[in-house]
């Protein structure tokens, strides 16, 4: 009946002081804003919800919580259980430029307390944001100092909290969000197994599965020598570059960025061949293979053939619903926030 | 090299509308050159010359007033302090993320930089306070070889003084070096509202031209551009400046026109990959949107090529199998879902010629100076057209080798 119920709803809180950059990053990752556009955003009033469909059976339920004092007060008191109940992930954003870091941390501990009360099993990610405003050579040290201090205030989450230095102006934002998403994907292991098999069959050096709208990586498989690839940041780099490209394509063609998707992209060189093609409703597959036309052609066909198995994986991991009929995955259920 | 990590957020701007036609009155079109081209096209086999063992140095721009004859077009960047000169050269030629320019320190001496790109040229970044027409200053040495003087005006600041100095400079140049192009960059326009930006731009042009005609110069070679390091406009402006310094431009344009015609391509660009400056395009109208699209496409290719073209250790199992089978020059094609047809096509040109095999490392940008042909396909392009395009691009590539004689 309702396909929404069968999807794994995961509640994600996005919190932090007003002006820290929460709405900015959400708009860039999920709504096809470019970094320049975010100057237009106003302060968030209360909570803005967005439902973002990821990999078929993962539904992100993102709560962008306006950070002005009055709202926060309200979350902590009247709405305490409503806001902090059944949370899967809390993302707390600190503005590196903030003049009142100590006050920010106190604010943070109040939130942490409420979270451990209502959702003790939640996972906490801390993003120390606007790092572009710090001189390059000072970044690492400042980040480490802040992270240490914040960890000290993390109470029950002390040992599990993860820190990321981010900026909307580079791929660090993608790195952080890729990790967050990976944490939330319920059947990552079975996707990886299937991807591994596919990689063997087509003799790929590397396969990257990414979500089409956000360009965030879902998972990847790396084989043989490719494990030595010195570009360890390549996944977020690829996310970031594909996202930018998608936006420029959309601008050029007049197709909304949410649907400006590749049918295919290929790059052939003497050192490698690379192509991106659609895998499932919400995902694209990027493949790096040896430089051979034969392997290239065979790989394209094999991926085509593997599509149904990946689609099935999305469905199989949910409770069986025989009466599903043609309804299945509503094709319109792309990332909900894309229309923002 | 992380050229495109920080991809410049693009804002659509119809820059081309306001720009002066870069070629007007400056065309170095020579019928002879075209004749030679035709002969090469008809007669490719005979025209072909054997490859040199040493990678050729392509000196494309030979300037009228160049004495030393090393053929390096030199660009001078001048303007008031803090107008953005160092930022421009860092962003355009060193791929510095624009936001990092906030930390650039004041320039205290002339900085000469040789760009190792398809074209070799130099950027002289002048600190604002130097009075280079002071008799004590060796102007001869400064100006004798330059192809263009880029004058940077901060559009967010008071510009009356800048215009006065520019005026003085143009007058001096007109006396001694009339062949130098003066390119005025009305810079930092990102901070201005659309209306204000247009007004400022017009006002600056008006003032400069009024001053010049008062001094008796009606047709000094001065062009104006609106630029910002925060979007593609600075690259577009540089492209136009540099195109004027390429004597073979008309030939290149003719070649691209004929490519577009024979394959029904909407628009074709010849890019210098590393600087992302386009050295030629066909003569149909350009707009900055097309430029942005190509430039972002190059980012994708360069990044992916860097990431997956890393130097694999020798003897990887099975590696010999593919060893030489692939084409050294990358080739790429993008098809969009909604449009269904081939949308973008990219082909690197002459990369293999430029790269010495033993040192051909993607990680070393100095080793890879090469061009890329980018074609924006029209709506009705189908997959079958690919073969036609491949063939014609091959012809184009051969012709190009002849345009730049070794
Ligand atoms: N320099 C820099 N500025 C940023 C970055 N991210 C966001 N900003 C700026 O920060 C400002 C505030 O961003 P918002 O996203 O509206 O802040 P918010 O956290 O949603 O604020 P509330 O909705 O009031 O809680 C915007 O003007 C952005 O331009 C970043 O990474 N670097
Ligand atoms: N908003 C904006 N600022 C710029 C632009 N270009 C440069 N700037 C800033 O202008 C300042 C001065 O730049 P700098 O390159 O040192 O000027 P120079 O003295 O002419 O070399 C720096 O803080 C730059 O960040 C631009 O296009 N837009
Ligand atoms: Mg907000
Ligand atoms: Mg300077």
Short mmCIF file of C-alpha atoms in Angstrom, two decimals, chain B residues 3-390:
data_model
loop_
_atom_site.label_atom_id
_atom_site.label_comp_id
_atom_site.label_asym_id
_atom_site.label_seq_id
_atom_site.Cartn_x
_atom_site.Cartn_y
_atom_site.Cartn_z
CA UNK B 3 42.90 22.67 -10.77
CA UNK B 4 39.25 22.19 -10.40
CA UNK B 5 38.70 21.19 -6.86
CA UNK B 6 37.32 24.50 -6.26
CA UNK B 7 35.25 24.97 -9.25
CA UNK B 8 34.42 28.52 -9.76
CA UNK B 9 30.76 29.05 -9.22
CA UNK B 10 29.52 30.29 -12.47
CA UNK B 11 27.09 33.07 -12.91
CA UNK B 12 25.62 33.61 -16.28
CA UNK B 13 26.64 36.88 -17.64
CA UNK B 14 26.30 38.08 -21.14
CA UNK B 15 29.74 39.47 -21.19
CA UNK B 16 30.22 39.04 -24.85
CA UNK B 17 27.50 41.54 -25.51
CA UNK B 18 29.46 44.34 -24.04
CA UNK B 19 32.87 43.34 -25.15
CA UNK B 20 34.45 44.96 -28.05
CA UNK B 21 34.95 42.70 -30.95
CA UNK B 22 38.51 41.61 -30.38
CA UNK B 23 39.26 41.21 -34.03
CA UNK B 24 37.87 44.35 -35.39
CA UNK B 25 40.51 46.33 -37.16
CA UNK B 26 43.17 44.03 -35.87
CA UNK B 27 42.71 41.06 -38.03
CA UNK B 28 45.92 39.67 -39.28
CA UNK B 29 44.10 37.69 -41.86
CA UNK B 30 46.32 36.94 -44.74
CA UNK B 31 44.98 35.31 -47.85
CA UNK B 32 48.30 33.62 -48.34
CA UNK B 33 47.93 31.77 -45.08
CA UNK B 34 44.61 30.46 -46.15
CA UNK B 35 45.94 29.30 -49.46
CA UNK B 36 48.64 27.40 -47.71
CA UNK B 37 46.04 25.81 -45.48
CA UNK B 38 44.01 24.69 -48.45
CA UNK B 39 47.00 23.13 -49.97
CA UNK B 40 47.74 21.29 -46.78
CA UNK B 41 44.23 20.03 -46.59
CA UNK B 42 44.24 18.71 -50.10
CA UNK B 43 47.63 17.32 -49.87
CA UNK B 44 48.11 16.02 -46.42
CA UNK B 45 50.59 13.30 -47.11
CA UNK B 46 53.10 15.51 -48.75
CA UNK B 47 52.62 18.19 -46.19
CA UNK B 48 53.34 15.84 -43.38
CA UNK B 49 56.74 16.32 -41.85
CA UNK B 50 58.50 13.73 -39.72
CA UNK B 51 58.21 14.10 -36.00
CA UNK B 52 61.15 15.56 -34.22
CA UNK B 53 62.78 13.56 -31.50
CA UNK B 54 62.73 16.62 -29.31
CA UNK B 55 59.31 17.99 -28.45
CA UNK B 56 58.85 21.07 -30.56
CA UNK B 57 58.51 24.45 -29.03
CA UNK B 58 55.53 26.03 -30.59
CA UNK B 59 56.04 29.72 -30.80
CA UNK B 60 52.77 30.93 -32.03
CA UNK B 61 52.87 34.61 -31.50
CA UNK B 62 55.56 36.61 -33.14
CA UNK B 63 55.11 40.20 -32.39
CA UNK B 64 55.74 43.12 -34.62
CA UNK B 65 58.01 44.87 -32.20
CA UNK B 66 59.75 41.88 -30.77
CA UNK B 67 63.49 42.37 -30.90
CA UNK B 68 64.85 39.36 -29.16
CA UNK B 69 62.70 37.20 -31.38
CA UNK B 70 62.14 34.50 -28.81
CA UNK B 71 58.56 34.83 -29.87
CA UNK B 72 57.11 34.77 -26.40
CA UNK B 73 54.18 37.11 -26.35
CA UNK B 74 54.40 39.03 -23.17
CA UNK B 75 51.46 40.33 -21.30
CA UNK B 76 51.87 43.14 -18.87
CA UNK B 77 49.47 43.47 -15.99
CA UNK B 78 49.29 46.96 -14.60
CA UNK B 79 47.02 49.03 -12.45
CA UNK B 80 46.60 50.64 -9.06
CA UNK B 81 47.57 48.78 -5.93
CA UNK B 82 44.97 46.29 -4.73
CA UNK B 83 43.18 46.43 -8.04
CA UNK B 84 43.54 42.65 -8.28
CA UNK B 85 46.53 42.06 -10.57
CA UNK B 86 48.29 39.44 -8.49
CA UNK B 87 44.98 37.75 -7.85
CA UNK B 88 44.26 37.55 -11.55
CA UNK B 89 47.58 36.02 -12.41
CA UNK B 90 47.34 33.54 -9.52
CA UNK B 91 43.84 32.46 -10.38
CA UNK B 92 44.30 32.24 -14.12
CA UNK B 93 47.78 30.78 -14.29
CA UNK B 94 48.28 29.05 -10.98
CA UNK B 95 44.76 27.84 -10.36
CA UNK B 96 44.60 29.46 -6.97
CA UNK B 97 41.08 29.21 -5.58
CA UNK B 98 39.65 32.75 -5.79
CA UNK B 99 38.89 32.95 -2.09
CA UNK B 100 42.57 32.33 -1.33
CA UNK B 101 43.52 35.59 -2.98
CA UNK B 102 42.53 37.36 0.20
CA UNK B 103 45.88 36.26 1.58
CA UNK B 104 48.04 37.47 -1.29
CA UNK B 105 50.61 39.89 -0.04
CA UNK B 106 51.29 43.25 -1.63
CA UNK B 107 53.56 42.97 -4.64
CA UNK B 108 56.77 44.88 -4.11
CA UNK B 109 58.63 44.18 -7.32
CA UNK B 110 57.92 43.27 -10.91
CA UNK B 111 57.12 39.61 -11.16
CA UNK B 112 57.91 37.88 -14.39
CA UNK B 113 56.28 34.59 -14.99
CA UNK B 114 56.68 32.30 -17.87
CA UNK B 115 53.66 30.18 -18.44
CA UNK B 116 54.37 26.71 -19.62
CA UNK B 117 51.34 26.20 -21.60
CA UNK B 118 50.54 25.85 -25.22
CA UNK B 119 51.66 29.40 -25.62
CA UNK B 120 54.57 30.70 -23.69
CA UNK B 121 54.04 34.16 -22.46
CA UNK B 122 54.84 36.22 -19.49
CA UNK B 123 52.83 38.06 -16.99
CA UNK B 124 54.44 41.02 -15.41
CA UNK B 125 52.71 41.95 -12.30
CA UNK B 126 53.46 45.55 -11.56
CA UNK B 127 53.20 46.93 -8.11
CA UNK B 128 50.92 49.92 -8.33
CA UNK B 129 53.37 52.56 -7.20
CA UNK B 130 56.08 52.05 -9.79
CA UNK B 131 56.32 54.93 -12.22
CA UNK B 132 57.61 53.04 -15.19
CA UNK B 133 57.79 56.07 -17.44
CA UNK B 134 60.23 57.68 -15.11
CA UNK B 135 63.34 58.31 -17.23
CA UNK B 136 65.36 56.29 -14.80
CA UNK B 137 63.27 53.30 -15.63
CA UNK B 138 64.27 51.16 -18.54
CA UNK B 139 61.02 51.38 -20.51
CA UNK B 140 62.67 50.01 -23.57
CA UNK B 141 63.25 46.79 -21.81
CA UNK B 142 59.71 46.67 -20.49
CA UNK B 143 57.71 47.51 -23.52
CA UNK B 144 59.71 46.40 -26.48
CA UNK B 145 58.41 42.89 -26.50
CA UNK B 146 54.98 43.08 -25.08
CA UNK B 147 51.95 42.12 -27.05
CA UNK B 148 49.32 43.48 -24.75
CA UNK B 149 49.08 45.69 -21.77
CA UNK B 150 46.31 44.66 -19.42
CA UNK B 151 45.21 47.55 -17.27
CA UNK B 152 43.23 46.50 -14.22
CA UNK B 153 40.71 48.90 -12.72
CA UNK B 154 38.95 48.06 -9.46
CA UNK B 155 35.29 48.68 -10.22
CA UNK B 156 34.44 48.65 -6.52
CA UNK B 157 36.79 51.49 -5.75
CA UNK B 158 37.34 55.08 -6.83
CA UNK B 159 38.66 54.85 -10.35
CA UNK B 160 39.42 58.44 -11.35
CA UNK B 161 43.12 58.13 -10.53
CA UNK B 162 43.36 54.80 -12.25
CA UNK B 163 41.87 56.31 -15.39
CA UNK B 164 44.30 59.22 -15.29
CA UNK B 165 47.26 56.90 -15.05
CA UNK B 166 45.86 54.71 -17.77
CA UNK B 167 45.45 57.74 -19.98
CA UNK B 168 49.02 58.80 -19.41
CA UNK B 169 50.22 55.31 -20.17
CA UNK B 170 48.24 55.02 -23.38
CA UNK B 171 49.62 58.33 -24.61
CA UNK B 172 53.14 57.16 -23.93
CA UNK B 173 52.53 53.88 -25.66
CA UNK B 174 50.97 55.54 -28.66
CA UNK B 175 54.14 57.54 -29.16
CA UNK B 176 56.63 54.76 -28.90
CA UNK B 177 54.87 51.44 -29.23
CA UNK B 178 51.64 51.96 -31.12
CA UNK B 179 51.29 48.26 -31.89
CA UNK B 180 50.64 47.28 -28.28
CA UNK B 181 47.04 46.39 -27.53
CA UNK B 182 45.66 48.04 -24.46
CA UNK B 183 43.17 45.81 -22.68
CA UNK B 184 41.24 47.38 -19.85
CA UNK B 185 39.84 44.96 -17.28
CA UNK B 186 37.06 46.57 -15.30
CA UNK B 187 37.60 44.19 -12.44
CA UNK B 188 35.85 42.90 -9.30
CA UNK B 189 32.46 43.39 -10.92
CA UNK B 190 31.15 40.46 -8.87
CA UNK B 191 30.43 42.81 -5.98
CA UNK B 192 28.19 45.13 -7.98
CA UNK B 193 24.52 44.99 -8.77
CA UNK B 194 23.72 44.48 -12.44
CA UNK B 195 22.63 48.04 -13.06
CA UNK B 196 25.48 49.59 -11.19
CA UNK B 197 27.92 47.34 -12.97
CA UNK B 198 26.67 48.42 -16.39
CA UNK B 199 26.76 52.08 -15.41
CA UNK B 200 30.27 51.80 -14.03
CA UNK B 201 31.45 49.98 -17.11
CA UNK B 202 29.96 52.57 -19.46
CA UNK B 203 31.28 55.42 -17.39
CA UNK B 204 34.82 54.07 -17.47
CA UNK B 205 34.73 53.52 -21.23
CA UNK B 206 33.32 56.99 -21.75
CA UNK B 207 35.96 58.68 -19.65
CA UNK B 208 38.86 56.85 -21.21
CA UNK B 209 37.63 57.54 -24.71
CA UNK B 210 36.84 61.18 -24.02
CA UNK B 211 40.28 61.74 -22.59
CA UNK B 212 41.86 60.07 -25.57
CA UNK B 213 39.93 62.00 -28.15
CA UNK B 214 40.72 65.23 -26.31
CA UNK B 215 44.34 64.27 -26.74
CA UNK B 216 43.78 63.62 -30.42
CA UNK B 217 43.59 59.86 -30.48
CA UNK B 218 40.38 58.58 -31.93
CA UNK B 219 41.24 55.01 -32.70
CA UNK B 220 43.74 53.86 -30.16
CA UNK B 221 43.63 50.07 -29.82
CA UNK B 222 41.90 49.98 -26.46
CA UNK B 223 39.34 47.33 -25.50
CA UNK B 224 37.29 46.92 -22.36
CA UNK B 225 36.17 43.83 -20.44
CA UNK B 226 34.20 43.22 -17.28
CA UNK B 227 36.01 40.69 -15.15
CA UNK B 228 35.95 38.90 -11.84
CA UNK B 229 38.08 36.09 -10.48
CA UNK B 230 34.97 34.57 -8.92
CA UNK B 231 33.51 33.42 -12.21
CA UNK B 232 34.56 32.54 -15.74
CA UNK B 233 34.70 36.12 -16.96
CA UNK B 234 38.40 36.52 -16.26
CA UNK B 235 39.21 33.46 -18.35
CA UNK B 236 37.02 34.63 -21.20
CA UNK B 237 38.69 38.02 -21.17
CA UNK B 238 42.14 36.45 -21.20
CA UNK B 239 41.10 34.25 -24.08
CA UNK B 240 40.17 37.26 -26.14
CA UNK B 241 43.33 39.10 -25.22
CA UNK B 242 45.51 36.17 -26.18
CA UNK B 243 43.67 35.43 -29.39
CA UNK B 244 44.72 38.80 -30.70
CA UNK B 245 48.32 37.73 -30.28
CA UNK B 246 48.00 34.59 -32.32
CA UNK B 247 48.89 35.44 -35.91
CA UNK B 248 47.31 32.21 -37.12
CA UNK B 249 43.93 33.04 -35.65
CA UNK B 250 42.14 33.58 -38.99
CA UNK B 251 43.41 30.23 -40.20
CA UNK B 252 42.29 28.50 -37.06
CA UNK B 253 38.89 30.10 -37.32
CA UNK B 254 38.56 29.03 -40.92
CA UNK B 255 39.46 25.48 -39.96
CA UNK B 256 36.94 25.42 -37.15
CA UNK B 257 34.27 26.90 -39.39
CA UNK B 258 34.83 24.20 -41.91
CA UNK B 259 34.72 21.52 -39.21
CA UNK B 260 31.41 22.87 -37.92
CA UNK B 261 30.01 23.04 -41.40
CA UNK B 262 30.98 19.55 -42.47
CA UNK B 263 29.77 17.87 -39.27
CA UNK B 264 26.95 20.26 -38.47
CA UNK B 265 28.43 21.10 -35.10
CA UNK B 266 26.82 23.99 -33.28
CA UNK B 267 29.98 25.48 -31.83
CA UNK B 268 33.60 24.39 -31.68
CA UNK B 269 36.35 25.68 -29.42
CA UNK B 270 40.05 25.09 -29.37
CA UNK B 271 41.19 25.25 -25.77
CA UNK B 272 44.54 25.36 -24.14
CA UNK B 273 43.74 22.75 -21.55
CA UNK B 274 45.88 23.85 -18.66
CA UNK B 275 45.07 27.51 -18.67
CA UNK B 276 41.52 26.94 -19.88
CA UNK B 277 41.98 29.78 -22.28
CA UNK B 278 40.49 29.20 -25.68
CA UNK B 279 42.75 30.20 -28.47
CA UNK B 280 40.14 30.05 -31.19
CA UNK B 281 36.53 29.28 -31.93
CA UNK B 282 34.48 29.22 -35.08
CA UNK B 283 33.08 32.56 -36.13
CA UNK B 284 29.49 31.96 -35.08
CA UNK B 285 28.44 34.06 -32.08
CA UNK B 286 29.90 33.05 -28.72
CA UNK B 287 28.36 33.49 -25.35
CA UNK B 288 29.86 33.03 -21.96
CA UNK B 289 27.46 30.18 -21.23
CA UNK B 290 29.13 28.09 -23.90
CA UNK B 291 32.49 29.01 -22.55
CA UNK B 292 31.49 27.94 -19.05
CA UNK B 293 30.15 24.66 -20.26
CA UNK B 294 33.39 23.83 -22.08
CA UNK B 295 35.48 24.99 -19.20
CA UNK B 296 33.59 22.84 -16.70
CA UNK B 297 33.84 19.93 -19.10
CA UNK B 298 37.61 20.34 -19.24
CA UNK B 299 37.66 20.27 -15.46
CA UNK B 300 35.95 16.92 -15.50
CA UNK B 301 38.37 15.50 -18.05
CA UNK B 302 41.46 16.92 -16.39
CA UNK B 303 40.41 15.74 -12.96
CA UNK B 304 39.40 12.28 -14.01
CA UNK B 305 42.55 11.97 -16.11
CA UNK B 306 44.65 12.99 -13.19
CA UNK B 307 42.90 10.63 -10.82
CA UNK B 308 42.94 7.54 -13.01
CA UNK B 309 45.93 8.33 -15.19
CA UNK B 310 48.36 8.09 -12.31
CA UNK B 311 51.69 6.40 -12.91
CA UNK B 312 51.08 2.76 -12.36
CA UNK B 313 54.17 0.78 -11.47
CA UNK B 314 55.69 -1.19 -14.34
CA UNK B 315 54.67 -4.76 -14.87
CA UNK B 316 51.15 -4.69 -13.62
CA UNK B 317 49.71 -8.02 -14.60
CA UNK B 318 48.26 -7.88 -18.06
CA UNK B 319 49.18 -4.28 -18.53
CA UNK B 320 51.21 -4.89 -21.68
CA UNK B 321 48.12 -6.25 -23.30
CA UNK B 322 46.65 -2.83 -23.49
CA UNK B 323 49.94 -0.97 -23.44
CA UNK B 324 49.85 0.90 -26.69
CA UNK B 325 46.38 0.08 -27.83
CA UNK B 326 44.65 3.16 -26.51
CA UNK B 327 44.98 6.61 -27.91
CA UNK B 328 47.30 8.85 -25.96
CA UNK B 329 45.05 11.80 -26.63
CA UNK B 330 41.98 11.58 -24.48
CA UNK B 331 38.64 11.52 -26.14
CA UNK B 332 35.34 12.04 -24.48
CA UNK B 333 31.67 12.17 -25.22
CA UNK B 334 28.69 13.10 -23.10
CA UNK B 335 25.13 12.22 -23.85
CA UNK B 336 22.36 13.74 -21.86
CA UNK B 337 19.35 11.80 -20.78
CA UNK B 338 16.66 14.27 -21.75
CA UNK B 339 18.18 15.34 -25.01
CA UNK B 340 19.00 11.80 -25.95
CA UNK B 341 21.68 12.72 -28.42
CA UNK B 342 25.38 13.38 -28.28
CA UNK B 343 25.78 16.58 -26.54
CA UNK B 344 29.41 17.32 -25.96
CA UNK B 345 32.49 15.99 -27.60
CA UNK B 346 36.06 16.56 -26.53
CA UNK B 347 39.26 15.49 -28.12
CA UNK B 348 42.71 16.28 -26.84
CA UNK B 349 45.10 17.30 -29.51
CA UNK B 350 48.80 16.71 -29.75
CA UNK B 351 49.19 15.64 -26.20
CA UNK B 352 51.23 12.64 -27.21
CA UNK B 353 53.46 14.81 -29.33
CA UNK B 354 54.16 17.07 -26.43
CA UNK B 355 54.71 14.41 -23.87
CA UNK B 356 57.92 12.54 -23.78
CA UNK B 357 56.93 8.97 -23.06
CA UNK B 358 59.45 8.39 -20.29
CA UNK B 359 58.36 11.44 -18.40
CA UNK B 360 54.76 11.56 -19.47
CA UNK B 361 53.25 12.09 -16.12
CA UNK B 362 49.85 13.60 -15.69
CA UNK B 363 50.97 14.77 -12.32
CA UNK B 364 53.44 17.10 -13.89
CA UNK B 365 51.53 19.77 -15.71
CA UNK B 366 54.64 21.16 -17.31
CA UNK B 367 54.93 18.01 -19.30
CA UNK B 368 51.49 18.21 -20.73
CA UNK B 369 50.92 21.26 -22.78
CA UNK B 370 48.20 20.46 -25.13
CA UNK B 371 45.04 21.62 -26.77
CA UNK B 372 41.58 20.23 -26.74
CA UNK B 373 38.93 20.55 -29.33
CA UNK B 374 35.48 20.81 -27.78
CA UNK B 375 32.37 20.58 -29.86
CA UNK B 376 28.90 21.46 -28.71
CA UNK B 377 26.65 19.31 -30.77
CA UNK B 378 23.43 20.57 -32.21
CA UNK B 379 20.10 19.15 -31.25
CA UNK B 380 19.90 16.63 -34.06
CA UNK B 381 23.21 14.92 -33.57
CA UNK B 382 22.94 11.19 -33.45
CA UNK B 383 25.37 8.53 -32.47
CA UNK B 384 26.15 7.67 -36.09
CA UNK B 385 27.61 11.08 -36.50
CA UNK B 386 30.44 10.10 -34.23
CA UNK B 387 32.32 8.39 -37.06
CA UNK B 388 32.00 11.43 -39.28
CA UNK B 389 33.23 13.64 -36.52
CA UNK B 390 36.14 11.37 -35.71
#
